[in-house]
Coordinates of C-alpha atoms in Angstrom, one line a residue:
M1 CA 65.0 134.5 73.7
T2 CA 65.1 132.3 76.7
A3 CA 68.5 131.4 78.0
T4 CA 69.4 127.8 78.2
L5 CA 71.1 126.8 81.5
I6 CA 73.8 124.2 80.8
P7 CA 74.5 122.1 83.8
P8 CA 78.2 121.8 85.0
A9 CA 79.9 118.9 83.3
V10 CA 80.5 115.8 85.5
P11 CA 84.2 114.8 85.6
V12 CA 84.7 111.6 83.5
F13 CA 87.4 109.4 84.9
P14 CA 89.0 107.1 82.3
F15 CA 89.1 104.0 84.5
S16 CA 87.5 102.1 87.2
I17 CA 89.7 100.3 89.8
F18 CA 87.8 97.0 88.7
D19 CA 89.2 97.5 85.2
P20 CA 92.5 95.7 84.3
A21 CA 95.5 97.9 84.7
H22 CA 97.9 97.9 81.8
V23 CA 101.6 97.7 83.1
G24 CA 103.6 96.7 80.0
M25 CA 104.4 94.1 77.3
D26 CA 105.6 90.5 77.6
E27 CA 108.5 89.0 75.5
Y28 CA 105.9 87.9 72.8
G29 CA 104.6 91.4 72.3
D30 CA 101.3 90.9 74.1
Q31 CA 99.9 93.4 76.6
V32 CA 100.3 92.6 80.3
N33 CA 97.5 93.7 82.7
V34 CA 96.9 93.2 86.4
E35 CA 93.8 93.2 88.4
L36 CA 93.9 95.7 91.2
A37 CA 90.6 95.6 92.9
E38 CA 90.8 92.2 94.5
K39 CA 94.5 91.4 94.3
N40 CA 97.6 92.5 96.3
I41 CA 100.9 93.1 94.6
L42 CA 104.4 92.7 96.0
V43 CA 107.2 94.6 94.1
G44 CA 110.8 94.1 94.7
G45 CA 114.1 94.8 93.2
E46 CA 117.3 96.8 93.5
P47 CA 117.5 100.6 93.0
G48 CA 117.4 101.5 89.3
G49 CA 115.8 98.3 88.1
G50 CA 112.4 99.9 87.3
K51 CA 110.5 99.2 90.4
S52 CA 109.5 102.9 91.0
V53 CA 108.0 103.2 87.5
A54 CA 106.0 100.0 88.0
L55 CA 104.6 101.4 91.3
N56 CA 103.7 104.7 89.6
L57 CA 101.8 102.8 86.9
L58 CA 99.7 101.1 89.5
V59 CA 99.0 104.4 91.3
A60 CA 98.2 106.1 88.1
H61 CA 95.5 103.7 87.3
A62 CA 94.0 103.9 90.7
A63 CA 94.3 107.7 90.8
L64 CA 92.5 107.8 87.4
S65 CA 89.7 105.5 88.6
A66 CA 86.5 107.2 89.9
D67 CA 85.8 104.4 92.4
C68 CA 89.2 104.3 94.3
R69 CA 90.7 106.2 97.2
L70 CA 94.5 106.3 97.7
I71 CA 96.3 105.7 100.9
L72 CA 100.0 106.4 100.1
I73 CA 102.9 105.7 102.6
D74 CA 106.4 106.6 101.3
G75 CA 109.3 106.8 103.5
K76 CA 111.3 108.9 100.9
Q77 CA 108.2 111.0 100.0
V78 CA 109.5 111.6 96.4
E79 CA 108.5 108.3 94.8
L80 CA 104.8 108.7 95.6
G81 CA 104.9 112.4 96.3
P82 CA 103.6 113.6 92.9
W83 CA 100.4 111.9 93.7
R84 CA 99.8 113.4 97.1
N85 CA 97.1 115.7 95.9
C86 CA 95.2 112.7 94.6
A87 CA 95.5 110.8 97.9
D88 CA 93.0 110.7 100.8
V89 CA 96.0 110.0 103.0
F90 CA 99.7 110.7 102.3
I91 CA 102.3 109.8 104.7
G92 CA 106.0 110.6 104.6
P93 CA 108.9 109.3 106.8
S94 CA 106.9 109.2 110.0
I95 CA 106.3 105.8 111.6
D96 CA 103.8 107.3 114.0
D97 CA 101.7 108.7 111.3
A98 CA 102.1 105.5 109.2
I99 CA 100.9 103.4 112.2
S100 CA 97.9 105.8 112.8
A101 CA 97.0 105.5 109.1
L102 CA 97.0 101.7 109.1
R103 CA 95.0 101.6 112.3
A104 CA 92.4 103.7 110.6
E105 CA 92.4 101.5 107.6
Q106 CA 92.0 98.5 109.8
K107 CA 88.9 100.0 111.4
I108 CA 87.4 100.8 108.0
M109 CA 88.1 97.2 106.9
N110 CA 86.3 95.9 110.1
D111 CA 83.4 98.2 109.5
R112 CA 83.1 97.1 105.8
Y113 CA 82.9 93.4 107.0
D114 CA 80.3 94.2 109.5
M115 CA 78.3 95.8 106.7
L116 CA 78.9 92.8 104.4
L117 CA 77.6 90.5 107.2
D118 CA 74.5 92.6 107.6
L119 CA 73.7 92.6 103.9
G120 CA 74.5 88.9 103.4
L121 CA 77.2 89.7 101.0
R122 CA 80.7 88.1 100.6
K123 CA 82.7 91.0 99.1
I124 CA 82.5 94.5 97.8
T125 CA 82.2 94.6 94.1
R126 CA 81.8 97.3 91.4
A127 CA 78.0 97.1 91.9
T128 CA 77.9 97.6 95.6
G129 CA 78.8 101.4 95.3
E130 CA 81.6 101.7 97.8
D131 CA 84.9 103.1 96.7
A132 CA 87.9 100.8 96.9
R133 CA 90.7 101.8 99.1
F134 CA 94.2 101.2 97.5
V135 CA 97.0 101.1 100.1
V136 CA 100.5 101.6 98.7
V137 CA 103.8 101.3 100.7
D138 CA 107.1 102.3 99.5
E139 CA 109.6 101.5 101.0
Y140 CA 108.3 98.7 103.3
A141 CA 111.7 98.0 105.0
Y142 CA 112.0 101.7 106.1
F143 CA 109.0 101.3 108.4
S144 CA 109.3 97.6 109.3
A145 CA 113.0 97.4 110.0
T146 CA 114.7 100.7 109.9
V147 CA 113.0 103.6 111.9
G148 CA 111.2 103.6 115.1
T149 CA 111.4 101.2 118.0
K150 CA 111.1 97.4 117.7
A151 CA 107.6 97.6 119.1
Q152 CA 106.6 100.2 116.4
Q153 CA 108.2 98.2 113.6
A154 CA 106.4 95.1 114.8
E155 CA 103.0 96.9 114.9
F156 CA 103.5 98.3 111.4
A157 CA 104.4 94.9 110.1
S158 CA 101.4 93.3 112.0
L159 CA 98.9 95.9 110.6
S160 CA 100.3 95.5 107.1
R161 CA 100.0 91.7 107.3
D162 CA 96.4 92.0 108.5
G163 CA 95.5 94.5 105.7
V164 CA 97.1 92.2 103.0
A165 CA 95.5 89.1 104.5
R166 CA 91.9 90.5 105.0
G167 CA 91.5 93.5 102.7
R168 CA 90.7 91.8 99.4
A169 CA 87.0 91.2 99.9
A170 CA 86.6 94.6 101.4
A171 CA 87.9 96.2 98.3
M172 CA 91.1 97.4 100.1
P173 CA 94.0 96.0 98.0
W174 CA 97.7 96.6 98.8
A175 CA 100.8 97.3 96.7
L176 CA 104.0 96.9 98.8
A177 CA 107.4 97.6 97.4
T178 CA 110.9 97.1 98.7
Q179 CA 114.4 97.5 97.5
R180 CA 115.6 95.1 100.1
P181 CA 113.9 91.8 99.2
S182 CA 115.3 89.5 101.9
H183 CA 113.6 87.1 104.3
Q184 CA 114.3 89.4 107.1
V185 CA 112.1 92.1 105.4
I186 CA 109.6 89.9 103.4
D187 CA 109.1 86.5 105.1
P188 CA 107.5 83.7 103.1
S189 CA 104.2 83.8 105.1
L190 CA 103.8 87.5 104.2
R191 CA 104.9 87.0 100.5
D192 CA 102.6 84.1 100.0
L193 CA 99.6 86.5 100.7
F194 CA 100.3 88.4 97.5
A195 CA 98.5 87.2 94.4
Y196 CA 101.0 89.1 92.2
R197 CA 104.7 89.0 92.9
W198 CA 106.8 91.3 90.6
A199 CA 110.6 90.9 90.7
F200 CA 112.8 93.6 89.0
R201 CA 116.6 93.1 88.9
C202 CA 117.9 91.6 92.1
T203 CA 121.5 91.0 93.2
T204 CA 121.1 87.4 94.1
D205 CA 118.8 84.3 93.2
S206 CA 117.9 84.3 96.9
S207 CA 116.5 87.9 96.6
S208 CA 114.6 87.0 93.5
D209 CA 113.1 84.0 95.2
T210 CA 112.1 86.2 98.2
V211 CA 109.9 88.1 95.8
L212 CA 108.6 85.3 93.4
G213 CA 108.8 82.3 95.8
H214 CA 111.1 79.6 96.7
G215 CA 112.5 77.5 93.8
W216 CA 111.7 79.7 90.9
A217 CA 115.4 80.8 90.4
G218 CA 116.4 77.0 90.1
Q219 CA 113.9 76.7 87.3
G220 CA 115.4 79.7 85.4
Y221 CA 113.1 82.4 86.6
T222 CA 115.6 84.6 88.3
A223 CA 115.7 88.4 88.4
A224 CA 119.4 88.2 89.2
A225 CA 120.0 87.3 85.6
I226 CA 118.3 90.4 84.2
D227 CA 120.9 92.7 82.4
P228 CA 121.2 95.9 84.6
R229 CA 121.2 97.9 81.2
T230 CA 117.6 96.7 80.5
R231 CA 115.8 98.8 83.1
G232 CA 112.1 97.9 83.3
V233 CA 112.6 94.2 82.5
S234 CA 111.2 92.1 85.2
W235 CA 109.4 88.7 86.1
L236 CA 105.8 88.9 87.0
L237 CA 104.1 86.0 88.7
S238 CA 100.3 85.7 89.1
E239 CA 98.6 83.2 91.5
T240 CA 97.6 81.0 88.6
G241 CA 100.7 80.6 86.5
V242 CA 104.5 80.7 86.1
P243 CA 106.6 83.9 86.0
R244 CA 106.1 86.0 82.9
R245 CA 108.9 88.2 81.5
V246 CA 107.7 91.8 81.2
K247 CA 109.0 95.0 80.1
T248 CA 107.1 97.7 81.9
A249 CA 105.5 100.7 80.2
Y250 CA 107.7 103.8 80.8
L251 CA 106.6 107.0 82.5
T252 CA 108.9 110.0 82.5
D253 CA 108.8 112.4 85.5
L254 CA 106.9 114.8 83.2
D255 CA 104.3 112.0 82.4
I256 CA 103.9 111.3 86.1
H257 CA 103.4 115.1 86.9
D258 CA 100.9 115.6 84.1
L259 CA 98.9 112.5 85.0
A260 CA 98.9 113.3 88.7
A261 CA 97.8 117.0 87.9
Y262 CA 95.0 115.6 85.7
A263 CA 93.8 113.0 88.3
A264 CA 93.8 115.6 91.1
S265 CA 91.7 117.9 88.9
L266 CA 89.1 115.2 88.4
R267 CA 89.0 114.4 92.0
R268 CA 88.5 117.9 93.1
K269 CA 85.3 118.0 91.0
A270 CA 83.9 114.6 91.5
P271 CA 81.5 113.3 94.2
R272 CA 82.9 110.6 96.2
H273 CA 81.3 107.5 97.9
D274 CA 82.0 106.3 101.4

């Protein structure tokens, strides 16, 4: 009898970064999805409001996507730490390392635009074959306003603004989170670059408007009115509509651990594309 050689199984990722990412349900019971590949997401709210779970939902989708690389920058380390074995780059509370990582991403972005120009294309898509690069920063204020020198803070903020402003067509989306939604941390010109703005409970109408945009609180869309006992309730604004009241899907610490371990195992076995 001739032995049959069975080729090793190719890891099967459940998602693509170009697929909609499920993040919760709205007040009418409809599923709420966000588009990650070509959209930037700003997440803000006070500690305990559900911001961290929302960020982990986004990272989970990206980590379980075969066509996405992760660049994670986390001043506390522990919020994004479970995903460090899934990330191409993981930065803790070092502004020097964070700046170096963003400089590297800026160079990759510039190289991608040179490639698109040579090919006569306007953007990287699912069909072009390059992996997306998802840059996630938590907590933005730590790097832009707390640690390091004024010059380092300014450079981090400038690199972040450039990445958010130009990264979309290069398949280099950003998610930026802060628990200090103020004009000193997120100025309107930066906020307005985000297609999605996601406000969890805030202490004031002004903080809510810093995330969603000026004037929404006056129209009744204020995260300051969210009951602090209803963790995970939020207002999500896309670039085409009005804020939508959303209850995020919930991930326990064990859920995050298990998802991260599964994603890491897939990534160890899978071929990657530059």
